[in-house]
mmCIF file of C-alpha atoms in Angstrom:
data_model
loop_
_atom_site.group_PDB
_atom_site.id
_atom_site.type_symbol
_atom_site.label_atom_id
_atom_site.label_comp_id
_atom_site.label_asym_id
_atom_site.label_seq_id
_atom_site.Cartn_x
_atom_site.Cartn_y
_atom_site.Cartn_z
ATOM 1 C CA MET A 1 5.474 1.614 -37.847
ATOM 2 C CA SER A 2 3.078 0.873 -40.712
ATOM 3 C CA VAL A 3 1.295 3.373 -42.812
ATOM 4 C CA LEU A 4 -2.100 2.662 -40.957
ATOM 5 C CA ASN A 5 -0.600 4.354 -38.003
ATOM 6 C CA LEU A 6 -0.656 7.320 -39.331
ATOM 7 C CA PHE A 7 -4.770 7.141 -39.760
ATOM 8 C CA ARG A 8 -4.828 5.619 -36.177
ATOM 9 C CA LYS A 9 -6.832 7.930 -33.779
ATOM 10 C CA ARG A 10 -4.319 9.353 -31.190
ATOM 11 C CA ASN A 11 -5.714 7.439 -27.976
ATOM 12 C CA SER A 12 -4.564 6.592 -24.702
ATOM 13 C CA ALA A 13 -3.888 3.029 -25.721
ATOM 14 C CA SER A 14 -0.958 4.442 -27.991
ATOM 15 C CA ALA A 15 0.117 6.506 -25.456
ATOM 16 C CA ALA A 16 0.694 3.707 -23.146
ATOM 17 C CA ARG A 17 2.632 2.034 -25.650
ATOM 18 C CA ASP A 18 4.722 5.021 -26.539
ATOM 19 C CA ARG A 19 5.437 5.323 -22.904
ATOM 20 C CA LEU A 20 6.352 1.727 -22.588
ATOM 21 C CA GLN A 21 8.712 1.136 -25.488
ATOM 22 C CA ILE A 22 10.915 4.485 -24.383
ATOM 23 C CA LEU A 23 10.924 3.243 -20.451
ATOM 24 C CA LEU A 24 11.691 -0.734 -21.606
ATOM 25 C CA ALA A 25 14.451 -0.044 -24.283
ATOM 26 C CA HIS A 26 16.273 2.236 -21.666
ATOM 27 C CA GLU A 27 15.978 -0.377 -18.650
ATOM 28 C CA LYS A 28 17.260 -2.990 -21.242
ATOM 29 C CA THR A 29 20.017 -1.280 -22.288
ATOM 30 C CA SER A 30 21.653 1.019 -19.828
ATOM 31 C CA GLY A 31 21.028 -0.843 -16.547
ATOM 32 C CA PRO A 32 20.588 1.056 -13.302
ATOM 33 C CA ALA A 33 20.774 4.632 -14.598
ATOM 34 C CA SER A 34 21.360 5.747 -11.044
ATOM 35 C CA ALA A 35 24.919 4.118 -10.983
ATOM 36 C CA LEU A 36 26.250 5.596 -13.533
ATOM 37 C CA LEU A 37 24.338 9.357 -12.618
ATOM 38 C CA PHE A 38 25.945 8.744 -9.128
ATOM 39 C CA THR A 39 29.273 8.452 -10.550
ATOM 40 C CA LEU A 40 28.866 11.205 -13.024
ATOM 41 C CA ARG A 41 27.586 13.329 -10.173
ATOM 42 C CA GLU A 42 30.428 12.958 -7.895
ATOM 43 C CA GLU A 43 33.201 13.144 -10.402
ATOM 44 C CA ILE A 44 31.907 16.532 -11.627
ATOM 45 C CA LEU A 45 31.501 17.978 -8.412
ATOM 46 C CA ALA A 46 35.361 16.570 -7.452
ATOM 47 C CA ALA A 47 36.316 18.255 -10.315
ATOM 48 C CA ILE A 48 34.345 21.913 -9.677
ATOM 49 C CA ALA A 49 35.468 21.516 -6.138
ATOM 50 C CA LYS A 50 39.232 21.875 -7.037
ATOM 51 C CA HIS A 51 38.718 25.388 -7.877
ATOM 52 C CA VAL A 52 35.115 26.367 -6.002
ATOM 53 C CA ASP A 53 33.258 25.413 -2.712
ATOM 54 C CA VAL A 54 30.333 23.764 -3.499
ATOM 55 C CA ASP A 55 27.460 22.845 -0.764
ATOM 56 C CA GLN A 56 27.045 19.258 -1.617
ATOM 57 C CA THR A 57 23.610 19.337 0.285
ATOM 58 C CA LYS A 58 22.516 21.880 -2.741
ATOM 59 C CA VAL A 59 23.559 19.627 -5.614
ATOM 60 C CA ASN A 60 20.218 18.849 -7.904
ATOM 61 C CA VAL A 61 20.528 16.089 -10.682
ATOM 62 C CA ASN A 62 17.436 15.908 -12.949
ATOM 63 C CA MET A 63 17.063 13.398 -16.266
ATOM 64 C CA LYS A 64 14.821 13.302 -18.725
ATOM 65 C CA ARG A 65 14.744 9.886 -20.872
ATOM 66 C CA GLU A 66 13.664 10.657 -24.524
ATOM 67 C CA GLU A 67 13.686 7.604 -27.237
ATOM 68 C CA THR A 68 17.161 7.711 -28.571
ATOM 69 C CA TYR A 69 19.055 10.224 -25.923
ATOM 70 C CA SER A 70 18.851 11.279 -22.342
ATOM 71 C CA ILE A 71 19.381 14.871 -20.701
ATOM 72 C CA VAL A 72 21.218 14.753 -17.369
ATOM 73 C CA GLU A 73 20.950 17.775 -15.783
ATOM 74 C CA ILE A 74 23.318 18.854 -12.786
ATOM 75 C CA ASP A 75 22.513 22.156 -10.490
ATOM 76 C CA PHE A 76 24.181 23.234 -8.269
ATOM 77 C CA GLU A 77 24.879 26.648 -6.396
ATOM 78 C CA VAL A 78 28.248 28.131 -6.136
ATOM 79 C CA PRO A 79 29.030 30.858 -3.680
ATOM 80 C CA GLU A 80 30.032 33.514 -6.171
ATOM 81 C CA PRO A 81 28.646 34.310 -9.391
ATOM 82 C CA LEU A 82 30.363 32.229 -12.158
ATOM 83 C CA PRO A 83 29.751 32.398 -16.037
ATOM 84 C CA VAL A 84 28.567 29.052 -16.183
ATOM 85 C CA SER A 85 26.377 27.575 -13.447
ATOM 86 C CA ARG A 86 24.812 24.894 -15.254
ATOM 87 C CA LEU A 87 25.921 21.640 -16.863
ATOM 88 C CA ARG A 88 24.300 19.808 -19.197
ATOM 89 C CA VAL A 89 25.557 16.404 -20.360
ATOM 90 C CA ALA A 90 23.884 14.254 -22.838
ATOM 91 C CA SER A 91 24.407 10.562 -22.512
ATOM 92 C CA MET B 1 3.735 16.103 11.908
ATOM 93 C CA GLY B 2 2.062 14.577 8.727
ATOM 94 C CA GLU B 3 0.046 11.630 8.810
ATOM 95 C CA VAL B 4 1.632 8.242 7.376
ATOM 96 C CA VAL B 5 -0.874 6.114 5.722
ATOM 97 C CA VAL B 6 -0.187 2.780 4.086
ATOM 98 C CA VAL B 7 -2.389 1.373 1.102
ATOM 99 C CA THR B 8 -2.283 -2.454 1.561
ATOM 100 C CA SER B 9 -4.194 -5.105 0.229
ATOM 101 C CA GLY B 10 -2.543 -8.559 0.489
ATOM 102 C CA LYS B 11 -3.386 -9.349 -2.800
ATOM 103 C CA GLY B 12 -2.005 -8.253 -6.147
ATOM 104 C CA GLY B 13 -3.916 -6.107 -8.816
ATOM 105 C CA VAL B 14 -6.601 -5.048 -6.575
ATOM 106 C CA GLY B 15 -5.837 -1.137 -7.029
ATOM 107 C CA LYS B 16 -2.897 -0.050 -4.593
ATOM 108 C CA THR B 17 -0.728 2.010 -7.041
ATOM 109 C CA THR B 18 -3.942 3.336 -8.737
ATOM 110 C CA THR B 19 -5.096 4.241 -5.108
ATOM 111 C CA THR B 20 -1.817 5.782 -3.877
ATOM 112 C CA ALA B 21 -2.016 8.182 -7.276
ATOM 113 C CA ALA B 22 -5.436 9.021 -7.115
ATOM 114 C CA LEU B 23 -5.732 9.837 -3.254
ATOM 115 C CA GLY B 24 -2.460 11.591 -3.535
ATOM 116 C CA ALA B 25 -3.167 13.896 -6.281
ATOM 117 C CA ALA B 26 -6.665 14.611 -4.655
ATOM 118 C CA LEU B 27 -5.231 15.538 -1.124
ATOM 119 C CA ALA B 28 -2.658 17.621 -3.103
ATOM 120 C CA ALA B 29 -5.079 19.074 -5.386
ATOM 121 C CA ALA B 30 -6.993 20.264 -1.703
ATOM 122 C CA GLY B 31 -3.924 21.975 -0.985
ATOM 123 C CA ASP B 32 -1.867 19.448 1.391
ATOM 124 C CA THR B 33 1.327 18.491 0.670
ATOM 125 C CA VAL B 34 1.738 14.901 -0.030
ATOM 126 C CA CYS B 35 4.556 12.500 -0.556
ATOM 127 C CA VAL B 36 3.478 9.273 -2.194
ATOM 128 C CA ILE B 37 6.337 5.887 -1.875
ATOM 129 C CA ASP B 38 6.824 2.960 -3.763
ATOM 130 C CA PHE B 39 7.820 0.143 -1.751
ATOM 131 C CA ASP B 40 7.395 -2.208 -4.449
ATOM 132 C CA VAL B 41 11.360 -2.704 -4.393
ATOM 133 C CA GLY B 42 12.348 -4.516 -8.167
ATOM 134 C CA LEU B 43 8.801 -4.008 -9.122
ATOM 135 C CA ARG B 44 8.372 -0.427 -9.354
ATOM 136 C CA ASN B 45 5.052 1.228 -11.248
ATOM 137 C CA LEU B 46 3.749 4.183 -9.352
ATOM 138 C CA ASP B 47 6.244 6.656 -11.187
ATOM 139 C CA LEU B 48 4.631 4.968 -14.435
ATOM 140 C CA VAL B 49 1.083 5.361 -13.123
ATOM 141 C CA LEU B 50 2.265 9.373 -12.307
ATOM 142 C CA GLY B 51 3.633 9.444 -15.462
ATOM 143 C CA ALA B 52 7.048 10.399 -13.883
ATOM 144 C CA GLU B 53 9.087 7.254 -15.219
ATOM 145 C CA ARG B 54 11.211 9.323 -17.439
ATOM 146 C CA ARG B 55 12.751 11.603 -14.720
ATOM 147 C CA VAL B 56 13.546 9.100 -12.037
ATOM 148 C CA VAL B 57 17.291 9.977 -11.206
ATOM 149 C CA PHE B 58 17.712 8.228 -7.346
ATOM 150 C CA ASP B 59 15.395 5.894 -5.843
ATOM 151 C CA PHE B 60 14.414 4.891 -2.299
ATOM 152 C CA ILE B 61 17.353 2.231 -2.058
ATOM 153 C CA ASN B 62 20.344 5.321 -3.066
ATOM 154 C CA VAL B 63 18.499 7.188 -0.241
ATOM 155 C CA ILE B 64 19.147 4.561 2.282
ATOM 156 C CA GLN B 65 22.446 3.604 0.877
ATOM 157 C CA GLY B 66 23.671 7.092 1.583
ATOM 158 C CA HIS B 67 24.259 7.546 -2.246
ATOM 159 C CA ALA B 68 21.967 10.629 -2.472
ATOM 160 C CA LYS B 69 20.036 12.802 -0.139
ATOM 161 C CA LEU B 70 16.114 12.573 0.286
ATOM 162 C CA THR B 71 15.619 15.491 -1.493
ATOM 163 C CA GLN B 72 17.232 14.556 -4.207
ATOM 164 C CA ALA B 73 15.243 11.387 -4.763
ATOM 165 C CA LEU B 74 12.110 13.168 -4.540
ATOM 166 C CA ILE B 75 10.424 14.003 -7.923
ATOM 167 C CA ARG B 76 8.169 16.597 -8.052
ATOM 168 C CA ASP B 77 4.634 16.331 -9.893
ATOM 169 C CA LYS B 78 4.637 18.287 -13.505
ATOM 170 C CA ARG B 79 0.835 19.305 -12.507
ATOM 171 C CA LEU B 80 0.662 19.252 -8.815
ATOM 172 C CA GLU B 81 3.363 21.428 -6.964
ATOM 173 C CA ASN B 82 2.248 19.970 -3.901
ATOM 174 C CA LEU B 83 2.650 16.195 -4.948
ATOM 175 C CA TRP B 84 5.964 14.416 -4.833
ATOM 176 C CA LEU B 85 6.863 10.900 -5.542
ATOM 177 C CA LEU B 86 9.868 8.945 -3.749
ATOM 178 C CA PRO B 87 10.242 5.916 -6.409
ATOM 179 C CA ALA B 88 11.401 2.362 -5.378
ATOM 180 C CA SER B 89 14.796 0.962 -7.025
ATOM 181 C CA GLN B 90 14.173 -0.937 -10.045
ATOM 182 C CA THR B 91 17.026 -3.190 -9.933
ATOM 183 C CA ARG B 92 18.276 -3.674 -6.444
ATOM 184 C CA ASP B 93 18.100 -6.295 -4.116
ATOM 185 C CA LYS B 94 14.688 -6.090 -2.045
ATOM 186 C CA ASP B 95 16.756 -6.712 1.245
ATOM 187 C CA ALA B 96 18.492 -3.347 0.685
ATOM 188 C CA LEU B 97 15.670 -1.827 2.271
ATOM 189 C CA THR B 98 16.382 -1.864 5.572
ATOM 190 C CA GLU B 99 14.204 -1.264 8.527
ATOM 191 C CA GLU B 100 16.441 1.522 10.088
ATOM 192 C CA GLY B 101 16.369 2.856 6.832
ATOM 193 C CA VAL B 102 13.201 3.035 6.401
ATOM 194 C CA GLU B 103 12.420 4.450 9.374
ATOM 195 C CA TYR B 104 14.854 7.375 8.916
ATOM 196 C CA VAL B 105 12.969 7.855 5.369
ATOM 197 C CA ILE B 106 9.625 7.706 6.964
ATOM 198 C CA ASN B 107 10.277 10.261 10.227
ATOM 199 C CA ASP B 108 12.070 12.939 7.799
ATOM 200 C CA LEU B 109 9.587 13.237 4.964
ATOM 201 C CA ARG B 110 6.761 12.970 8.110
ATOM 202 C CA SER B 111 8.109 16.234 8.847
ATOM 203 C CA ARG B 112 8.205 17.468 5.938
ATOM 204 C CA PHE B 113 4.612 16.787 3.933
ATOM 205 C CA ASP B 114 0.921 16.609 5.453
ATOM 206 C CA TRP B 115 0.665 13.265 4.079
ATOM 207 C CA VAL B 116 2.964 10.364 3.463
ATOM 208 C CA ILE B 117 1.416 7.670 1.510
ATOM 209 C CA CYS B 118 3.237 4.170 1.444
ATOM 210 C CA ASP B 119 2.640 2.290 -1.544
ATOM 211 C CA SER B 120 2.482 -1.364 -0.019
ATOM 212 C CA PRO B 121 3.790 -4.124 -2.653
ATOM 213 C CA ALA B 122 1.610 -7.374 -2.888
ATOM 214 C CA GLY B 123 1.887 -9.982 -0.551
ATOM 215 C CA ILE B 124 2.797 -10.672 3.004
ATOM 216 C CA GLU B 125 6.792 -10.679 3.079
ATOM 217 C CA ARG B 126 9.475 -7.885 3.957
ATOM 218 C CA GLY B 127 8.622 -5.101 1.682
ATOM 219 C CA ALA B 128 4.528 -5.182 2.706
ATOM 220 C CA ALA B 129 5.701 -5.191 6.287
ATOM 221 C CA LEU B 130 7.671 -2.287 6.154
ATOM 222 C CA ALA B 131 5.572 -0.369 4.168
ATOM 223 C CA MET B 132 2.992 -0.754 6.823
ATOM 224 C CA ARG B 133 5.155 -0.613 9.839
ATOM 225 C CA HIS B 134 5.444 3.234 10.535
ATOM 226 C CA ALA B 135 1.429 4.141 9.556
ATOM 227 C CA ASP B 136 -0.777 5.866 11.103
ATOM 228 C CA LEU B 137 -3.875 4.740 9.304
ATOM 229 C CA ALA B 138 -4.115 2.262 6.928
ATOM 230 C CA VAL B 139 -6.194 2.402 3.712
ATOM 231 C CA VAL B 140 -7.147 -1.797 3.160
ATOM 232 C CA VAL B 141 -7.750 -1.897 -0.894
ATOM 233 C CA SER B 142 -10.001 -4.616 -1.818
ATOM 234 C CA ASN B 143 -12.300 -6.199 -4.616
ATOM 235 C CA PRO B 144 -15.612 -7.487 -3.813
ATOM 236 C CA GLU B 145 -14.312 -10.788 -4.861
ATOM 237 C CA VAL B 146 -13.348 -13.991 -2.564
ATOM 238 C CA SER B 147 -9.826 -13.683 -2.835
ATOM 239 C CA SER B 148 -9.128 -10.384 -2.285
ATOM 240 C CA VAL B 149 -11.673 -10.221 0.798
ATOM 241 C CA ARG B 150 -9.557 -13.082 2.112
ATOM 242 C CA ASP B 151 -6.276 -11.484 1.688
ATOM 243 C CA SER B 152 -7.686 -8.101 3.202
ATOM 244 C CA ASP B 153 -8.605 -10.081 6.000
ATOM 245 C CA ARG B 154 -5.493 -11.540 6.945
ATOM 246 C CA ILE B 155 -3.649 -7.745 6.119
ATOM 247 C CA ILE B 156 -5.999 -6.261 8.676
ATOM 248 C CA GLY B 157 -4.431 -8.957 11.039
ATOM 249 C CA LEU B 158 -0.581 -7.898 10.500
ATOM 250 C CA LEU B 159 -2.063 -4.344 10.515
ATOM 251 C CA ASP B 160 -3.005 -5.088 14.301
ATOM 252 C CA ALA B 161 0.249 -7.294 15.201
ATOM 253 C CA LYS B 162 2.955 -5.971 13.361
ATOM 254 C CA THR B 163 2.531 -1.980 13.189
ATOM 255 C CA GLU B 164 4.563 0.090 15.439
ATOM 256 C CA ARG B 165 1.026 1.586 16.521
ATOM 257 C CA ALA B 166 0.022 -2.206 17.210
ATOM 258 C CA GLU B 167 2.923 -2.837 19.052
ATOM 259 C CA ARG B 168 2.515 0.488 21.007
ATOM 260 C CA GLY B 169 -0.846 -0.711 22.279
ATOM 261 C CA GLU B 170 -2.768 2.397 20.635
ATOM 262 C CA GLY B 171 -4.165 0.206 17.534
ATOM 263 C CA ILE B 172 -4.028 1.529 13.928
ATOM 264 C CA PRO B 173 -7.260 3.035 12.328
ATOM 265 C CA LYS B 174 -8.187 0.708 9.185
ATOM 266 C CA TYR B 175 -10.450 1.903 6.571
ATOM 267 C CA LEU B 176 -11.653 -0.391 3.643
ATOM 268 C CA LEU B 177 -11.559 1.074 0.204
ATOM 269 C CA LEU B 178 -13.949 -1.145 -2.117
ATOM 270 C CA THR B 179 -12.203 -1.155 -5.620
ATOM 271 C CA ARG B 180 -13.593 -2.248 -9.175
ATOM 272 C CA TYR B 181 -17.144 -2.165 -7.791
ATOM 273 C CA ASN B 182 -19.330 -2.919 -10.827
ATOM 274 C CA ALA B 183 -23.093 -1.916 -9.880
ATOM 275 C CA ALA B 184 -24.604 -4.081 -12.553
ATOM 276 C CA ARG B 185 -23.118 -7.235 -11.695
ATOM 277 C CA ALA B 186 -24.091 -6.631 -7.872
ATOM 278 C CA SER B 187 -27.641 -5.679 -8.848
ATOM 279 C CA ARG B 188 -27.708 -9.093 -10.341
ATOM 280 C CA GLY B 189 -26.699 -11.146 -8.008
ATOM 281 C CA ASP B 190 -23.119 -11.802 -9.247
ATOM 282 C CA MET B 191 -20.797 -9.990 -6.949
ATOM 283 C CA MET B 192 -20.351 -9.632 -3.239
ATOM 284 C CA ALA B 193 -22.439 -7.150 -1.965
ATOM 285 C CA VAL B 194 -20.740 -4.169 -0.002
ATOM 286 C CA GLU B 195 -22.396 -4.937 3.438
ATOM 287 C CA ASP B 196 -21.248 -8.781 3.000
ATOM 288 C CA VAL B 197 -17.904 -7.232 2.694
ATOM 289 C CA LEU B 198 -18.182 -5.096 5.078
ATOM 290 C CA GLU B 199 -19.479 -7.709 7.670
ATOM 291 C CA ILE B 200 -16.651 -10.050 6.859
ATOM 292 C CA LEU B 201 -14.067 -7.592 7.019
ATOM 293 C CA SER B 202 -15.670 -5.207 9.853
ATOM 294 C CA ILE B 203 -13.579 -2.115 9.094
ATOM 295 C CA PRO B 204 -15.058 1.345 8.187
ATOM 296 C CA LEU B 205 -15.631 2.170 4.972
ATOM 297 C CA LEU B 206 -13.646 5.149 3.442
ATOM 298 C CA GLY B 207 -14.784 4.555 -0.269
ATOM 299 C CA ILE B 208 -16.592 2.632 -3.058
ATOM 300 C CA ILE B 209 -14.525 2.981 -6.668
ATOM 301 C CA PRO B 210 -16.633 2.060 -9.485
ATOM 302 C CA GLU B 211 -14.971 0.078 -11.930
ATOM 303 C CA SER B 212 -14.318 2.132 -15.086
ATOM 304 C CA GLU B 213 -12.509 2.095 -18.180
ATOM 305 C CA GLU B 214 -11.380 5.815 -17.277
ATOM 306 C CA VAL B 215 -8.814 3.836 -14.531
ATOM 307 C CA LEU B 216 -7.444 1.800 -17.290
ATOM 308 C CA LYS B 217 -7.155 5.493 -19.646
ATOM 309 C CA ALA B 218 -5.343 7.493 -16.922
ATOM 310 C CA SER B 219 -2.613 4.674 -16.245
ATOM 311 C CA ASN B 220 -2.098 4.653 -20.138
ATOM 312 C CA VAL B 221 -1.042 8.497 -20.307
ATOM 313 C CA GLY B 222 0.676 8.076 -17.008
ATOM 314 C CA SER B 223 -2.127 10.735 -14.898
ATOM 315 C CA PRO B 224 -3.897 10.045 -11.600
ATOM 316 C CA VAL B 225 -7.550 9.533 -12.591
ATOM 317 C CA THR B 226 -8.440 12.286 -10.459
ATOM 318 C CA LEU B 227 -6.680 14.537 -12.820
ATOM 319 C CA SER B 228 -7.146 12.884 -16.102
ATOM 320 C CA ASN B 229 -10.669 12.989 -15.882
ATOM 321 C CA PRO B 230 -12.213 14.528 -12.350
ATOM 322 C CA ALA B 231 -15.671 14.311 -13.602
ATOM 323 C CA SER B 232 -15.575 10.247 -14.012
ATOM 324 C CA ARG B 233 -17.259 8.120 -11.388
ATOM 325 C CA PRO B 234 -13.755 6.909 -10.305
ATOM 326 C CA ALA B 235 -12.541 10.049 -10.188
ATOM 327 C CA VAL B 236 -15.417 11.784 -8.002
ATOM 328 C CA ALA B 237 -15.317 8.322 -5.493
ATOM 329 C CA TYR B 238 -11.658 9.327 -5.097
ATOM 330 C CA ALA B 239 -11.915 12.631 -4.546
ATOM 331 C CA GLU B 240 -14.430 12.227 -1.880
ATOM 332 C CA ALA B 241 -12.466 9.189 0.041
ATOM 333 C CA ALA B 242 -9.837 12.122 -0.355
ATOM 334 C CA ARG B 243 -12.109 14.378 1.702
ATOM 335 C CA ARG B 244 -13.204 11.730 4.149
ATOM 336 C CA LEU B 245 -9.242 11.160 5.078
ATOM 337 C CA ARG B 246 -8.811 14.986 5.470
ATOM 338 C CA GLY B 247 -11.332 14.440 8.399
ATOM 339 C CA GLU B 248 -14.544 16.231 6.762
ATOM 340 C CA ASP B 249 -18.020 14.577 7.628
ATOM 341 C CA LEU B 250 -19.618 13.438 4.596
ATOM 342 C CA GLY B 251 -22.099 10.959 6.190
ATOM 343 C CA GLU B 252 -22.560 7.509 4.794
ATOM 344 C CA VAL B 253 -20.836 6.086 1.574
ATOM 345 C CA VAL B 254 -23.322 5.864 -0.906
ATOM 346 C CA VAL B 255 -23.541 2.421 -2.642
ATOM 347 C CA PRO B 256 -23.460 2.915 -6.618
ATOM 348 C CA VAL B 257 -26.622 1.332 -8.169
ATOM 349 C CA HIS B 258 -26.997 0.397 -11.495
ATOM 350 C CA LYS B 259 -29.305 2.603 -13.851
ATOM 351 C CA ASN B 260 -30.933 -0.015 -15.662
ATOM 352 C CA GLY B 261 -32.209 -1.746 -12.551
ATOM 353 C CA LEU B 262 -35.411 -1.199 -11.094
ATOM 354 C CA PHE B 263 -33.367 0.738 -8.098
ATOM 355 C CA GLY B 264 -31.684 3.083 -10.513
ATOM 356 C CA LYS B 265 -34.979 3.997 -12.016
ATOM 357 C CA LEU B 266 -36.376 4.530 -9.033
ATOM 358 C CA PHE B 267 -33.720 6.677 -7.562
ATOM 359 C CA GLY B 268 -31.806 7.894 -10.714
ATOM 360 C CA ARG B 269 -28.551 7.257 -9.988
ATOM 361 C CA ASN B 270 -26.248 5.990 -12.596
ATOM 362 C CA ALA B 271 -24.138 3.073 -13.025
ATOM 363 C CA ALA B 272 -20.419 2.447 -12.680
#
């Protein structure tokens, strides 16, 4: 990033560049995200299922990719109240 | 039951993905529930144009292969709560898109949404054939340019032969959406006229989208043009096309005219 960038007007072209840089960096380094997420989800659910009943249809996996990290959220409903109902795994 | 729309063209780069995003957003903004599907396996881009690329977890192929539930693969738009995206797979083999899998997904979505809009890949191969297969209606996107019009003619032939509706003998309604229309060039006679394209393709006109830098700006920031700048000429044209799809009678589509030409001066319309 050069000093000139500091003075450059924030326009849609720089938004395009930033979005593509983040996207392509992830696609090149991490391969198919879904394979990892699928494994994570299955293993986390299996661990939880040892202790409580989890309805497999009420599991949601959300993802937010940033430049240097990703946030994966796995939300699921459990039949009775638990102290923790949300897992947050940073990869 | 929702309406399944295929946005197709044969030729690449004419504006299928832009159109899918813009029409989907316009229909959702009008209050309908909409799911847009990216059929371009291996070269997905609808997520990027909608600004959802960082939120893709599961995709169309994951659903077909049973690795994710359909509801888990759907991504809800951040701006319009009625708009959802089913992304294509970026890495899998396109043969993973099976006929049975596509039928299952389309039927499920048809029961949940008012509109299911299938963004076809370019070409006439498997992906394009599957995208149009279950459609109730086709939006044929074409530029006023010889190769695009020729490919659109080819696609119209496939729509009349290979879709379920065609095979059942019902015929499939097809509408032309003319994109990247440049009124200045048309006024100089340097671009095919609307009536020429209509005569060659002989399908009714859904709309004319003027060529505009707003379309590029919208894709830069990951927003359908109807949301990024609703007052812009392409956004207004897409919103009108969406109203026509919803069955509103808006009369004949008005051909944009160039403001510096004699016509523009006489009638006071703005150029693209």
